[in-house]
Amino acid sequence: MSKKNDLTQQLVSVLQEMVNDYGYNRCDEKRLETIGDAKKLIENANAILGQCRMNSNANPSLKLISLSSGDCGLVFNDRVIVTADPNFETVDQVETTGFNLANALACDIRVIKMQTPPKDDWNWSDVLMLHLNPDLKLFRVSYQDEAGDKTILHFDCFATDAEHAMEQAEDAYPGAEILHAATLGVNTSQWSIREAIEQARAALPDWSFAKSEGVDPALIQRINDALSSDVSDDQQFKSLLIECRSALLIAWQNHGGCSEELLNSIDLALQG
């Protein structure tokens, strides 16, 4: 029971004791009317408290999910209710909405950082599914519109195994001839120093959240300035990338650790 419900229960108990102590034999008409009103109030309060107890396991759940791409989404009771793409909108609106809603509902809000789903055409359903099922892998299912068709098409999805992936393809394309499914391999292309900084910046917190995540806001500003400048100093960029790598480890230490794939790609860029 919440503190608010607990306090209400205490008030109801005190009121009940007062009603019991008065007794009907020593009350005038006005006092009897007051006692009658109090009894109705007690009955209504107890009914409401009973509903609260029944719904005690249905407390609101709020999560603010920030992706390495900079996209931000607000999830209420495991349903995505509002999102923002930094290329078109400001993520501050989603963050403000989340914290205001948490305050209005008197509930906690979890701030979660995640890597952007590796699918080219990812959506927030993919994000939520990966958050709820972190062990899912990306599969590519090969299929034909009809048996014997010479054209082989592909369907990408997140699944626990190949069989699960093929089941999803069957649901998405009824009547299609499902051929096989395989996990998609890691992209082995090597980034340039600038590309690696861009990827690191996407995985680092925004300037306003940097300090709370243990990252120097000045570093975020220097990264932004360097990426917005037309002048590129390879040595300066390399030093900046080294700082980015160290900051990533700090920023993600309380969020499950930084992606090993991202760190390995940065290391390859530094070695290049």
mmCIF file of N, CA and C in Angstrom, residues 66 92 95 111 113 201 203-224 246-255:
data_model
loop_
_atom_site.group_PDB
_atom_site.id
_atom_site.type_symbol
_atom_site.label_atom_id
_atom_site.label_comp_id
_atom_site.label_asym_id
_atom_site.label_seq_id
_atom_site.Cartn_x
_atom_site.Cartn_y
_atom_site.Cartn_z
ATOM 1 N N SER A 66 16.845 6.458 -24.393
ATOM 2 C CA SER A 66 17.707 7.270 -25.250
ATOM 3 C C SER A 66 18.601 6.338 -26.057
ATOM 4 N N ASP A 92 14.295 17.285 -26.233
ATOM 5 C CA ASP A 92 13.995 17.898 -24.938
ATOM 6 C C ASP A 92 12.508 17.818 -24.614
ATOM 7 N N GLU A 95 11.776 14.412 -23.174
ATOM 8 C CA GLU A 95 12.327 14.314 -21.821
ATOM 9 C C GLU A 95 11.486 15.106 -20.825
ATOM 10 N N VAL A 111 15.591 6.191 -16.663
ATOM 11 C CA VAL A 111 16.284 6.696 -17.849
ATOM 12 C C VAL A 111 17.202 5.584 -18.346
ATOM 13 N N LYS A 113 19.601 3.903 -21.505
ATOM 14 C CA LYS A 113 20.376 4.130 -22.723
ATOM 15 C C LYS A 113 20.524 2.808 -23.460
ATOM 16 N N ARG A 201 29.841 10.263 -30.642
ATOM 17 C CA ARG A 201 28.988 11.380 -30.199
ATOM 18 C C ARG A 201 27.536 10.938 -30.074
ATOM 19 N N ALA A 203 26.469 8.107 -29.234
ATOM 20 C CA ALA A 203 26.314 7.231 -28.061
ATOM 21 C C ALA A 203 26.577 7.953 -26.753
ATOM 22 N N LEU A 204 27.073 9.168 -26.814
ATOM 23 C CA LEU A 204 27.338 9.950 -25.604
ATOM 24 C C LEU A 204 26.116 10.788 -25.244
ATOM 25 N N PRO A 205 25.954 11.149 -23.972
ATOM 26 C CA PRO A 205 24.792 11.958 -23.571
ATOM 27 C C PRO A 205 24.880 13.372 -24.132
ATOM 28 N N ASP A 206 23.720 14.018 -24.245
ATOM 29 C CA ASP A 206 23.692 15.406 -24.669
ATOM 30 C C ASP A 206 24.358 16.281 -23.607
ATOM 31 N N TRP A 207 24.694 17.501 -23.996
ATOM 32 C CA TRP A 207 25.399 18.428 -23.108
ATOM 33 C C TRP A 207 24.681 18.576 -21.772
ATOM 34 N N SER A 208 23.328 18.682 -21.811
ATOM 35 C CA SER A 208 22.567 18.929 -20.583
ATOM 36 C C SER A 208 22.572 17.741 -19.631
ATOM 37 N N PHE A 209 22.821 16.511 -20.149
ATOM 38 C CA PHE A 209 22.825 15.311 -19.315
ATOM 39 C C PHE A 209 24.233 14.796 -19.028
ATOM 40 N N ALA A 210 25.238 15.406 -19.651
ATOM 41 C CA ALA A 210 26.601 14.886 -19.564
ATOM 42 C C ALA A 210 27.104 14.804 -18.125
ATOM 43 N N LYS A 211 26.941 15.886 -17.379
ATOM 44 C CA LYS A 211 27.491 15.931 -16.023
ATOM 45 C C LYS A 211 26.886 14.852 -15.136
ATOM 46 N N SER A 212 25.572 14.625 -15.267
ATOM 47 C CA SER A 212 24.915 13.616 -14.432
ATOM 48 C C SER A 212 25.392 12.202 -14.768
ATOM 49 N N GLU A 213 25.975 12.019 -15.963
ATOM 50 C CA GLU A 213 26.481 10.704 -16.372
ATOM 51 C C GLU A 213 27.998 10.604 -16.176
ATOM 52 N N GLY A 214 28.592 11.632 -15.530
ATOM 53 C CA GLY A 214 30.021 11.590 -15.239
ATOM 54 C C GLY A 214 30.909 12.047 -16.374
ATOM 55 N N VAL A 215 30.317 12.668 -17.397
ATOM 56 C CA VAL A 215 31.078 13.127 -18.562
ATOM 57 C C VAL A 215 31.189 14.650 -18.517
ATOM 58 N N ASP A 216 32.362 15.162 -18.849
ATOM 59 C CA ASP A 216 32.591 16.606 -18.853
ATOM 60 C C ASP A 216 31.772 17.248 -19.980
ATOM 61 N N PRO A 217 30.840 18.159 -19.672
ATOM 62 C CA PRO A 217 30.065 18.821 -20.726
ATOM 63 C C PRO A 217 30.943 19.548 -21.737
ATOM 64 N N ALA A 218 32.121 19.999 -21.282
ATOM 65 C CA ALA A 218 33.036 20.697 -22.199
ATOM 66 C C ALA A 218 33.502 19.770 -23.318
ATOM 67 N N LEU A 219 33.645 18.468 -23.010
ATOM 68 C CA LEU A 219 34.031 17.504 -24.041
ATOM 69 C C LEU A 219 32.943 17.404 -25.103
ATOM 70 N N ILE A 220 31.687 17.347 -24.671
ATOM 71 C CA ILE A 220 30.576 17.278 -25.623
ATOM 72 C C ILE A 220 30.582 18.507 -26.532
ATOM 73 N N GLN A 221 30.864 19.671 -25.928
ATOM 74 C CA GLN A 221 30.901 20.905 -26.715
ATOM 75 C C GLN A 221 32.046 20.879 -27.719
ATOM 76 N N ARG A 222 33.213 20.377 -27.303
ATOM 77 C CA ARG A 222 34.368 20.306 -28.213
ATOM 78 C C ARG A 222 34.096 19.335 -29.359
ATOM 79 N N ILE A 223 33.406 18.245 -29.062
ATOM 80 C CA ILE A 223 33.056 17.287 -30.118
ATOM 81 C C ILE A 223 32.115 17.948 -31.122
ATOM 82 N N ASN A 224 31.095 18.632 -30.610
ATOM 83 C CA ASN A 224 30.139 19.316 -31.494
ATOM 84 C C ASN A 224 30.830 20.354 -32.363
ATOM 85 N N SER A 246 37.181 7.004 -23.891
ATOM 86 C CA SER A 246 37.214 6.971 -22.433
ATOM 87 C C SER A 246 35.892 7.442 -21.835
ATOM 88 N N ALA A 247 35.284 8.478 -22.454
ATOM 89 C CA ALA A 247 34.014 9.014 -21.959
ATOM 90 C C ALA A 247 32.878 8.010 -22.136
ATOM 91 N N LEU A 248 32.936 7.219 -23.206
ATOM 92 C CA LEU A 248 31.904 6.205 -23.440
ATOM 93 C C LEU A 248 31.866 5.183 -22.310
ATOM 94 N N LEU A 249 33.029 4.773 -21.846
ATOM 95 C CA LEU A 249 33.104 3.793 -20.765
ATOM 96 C C LEU A 249 32.464 4.342 -19.485
ATOM 97 N N ILE A 250 32.669 5.643 -19.243
ATOM 98 C CA ILE A 250 32.104 6.271 -18.047
ATOM 99 C C ILE A 250 30.591 6.437 -18.190
ATOM 100 N N ALA A 251 30.156 6.939 -19.369
ATOM 101 C CA ALA A 251 28.740 7.237 -19.578
ATOM 102 C C ALA A 251 27.862 5.989 -19.514
ATOM 103 N N TRP A 252 28.427 4.848 -19.920
ATOM 104 C CA TRP A 252 27.620 3.618 -19.995
ATOM 105 C C TRP A 252 27.852 2.675 -18.817
ATOM 106 N N GLN A 253 28.676 3.065 -17.846
ATOM 107 C CA GLN A 253 29.022 2.133 -16.768
ATOM 108 C C GLN A 253 27.814 1.751 -15.906
ATOM 109 N N ASN A 254 26.820 2.640 -15.818
ATOM 110 C CA ASN A 254 25.623 2.337 -15.033
ATOM 111 C C ASN A 254 24.455 1.898 -15.909
ATOM 112 N N HIS A 255 24.729 1.616 -17.170
ATOM 113 C CA HIS A 255 23.662 1.241 -18.106
ATOM 114 C C HIS A 255 24.008 -0.042 -18.863
#
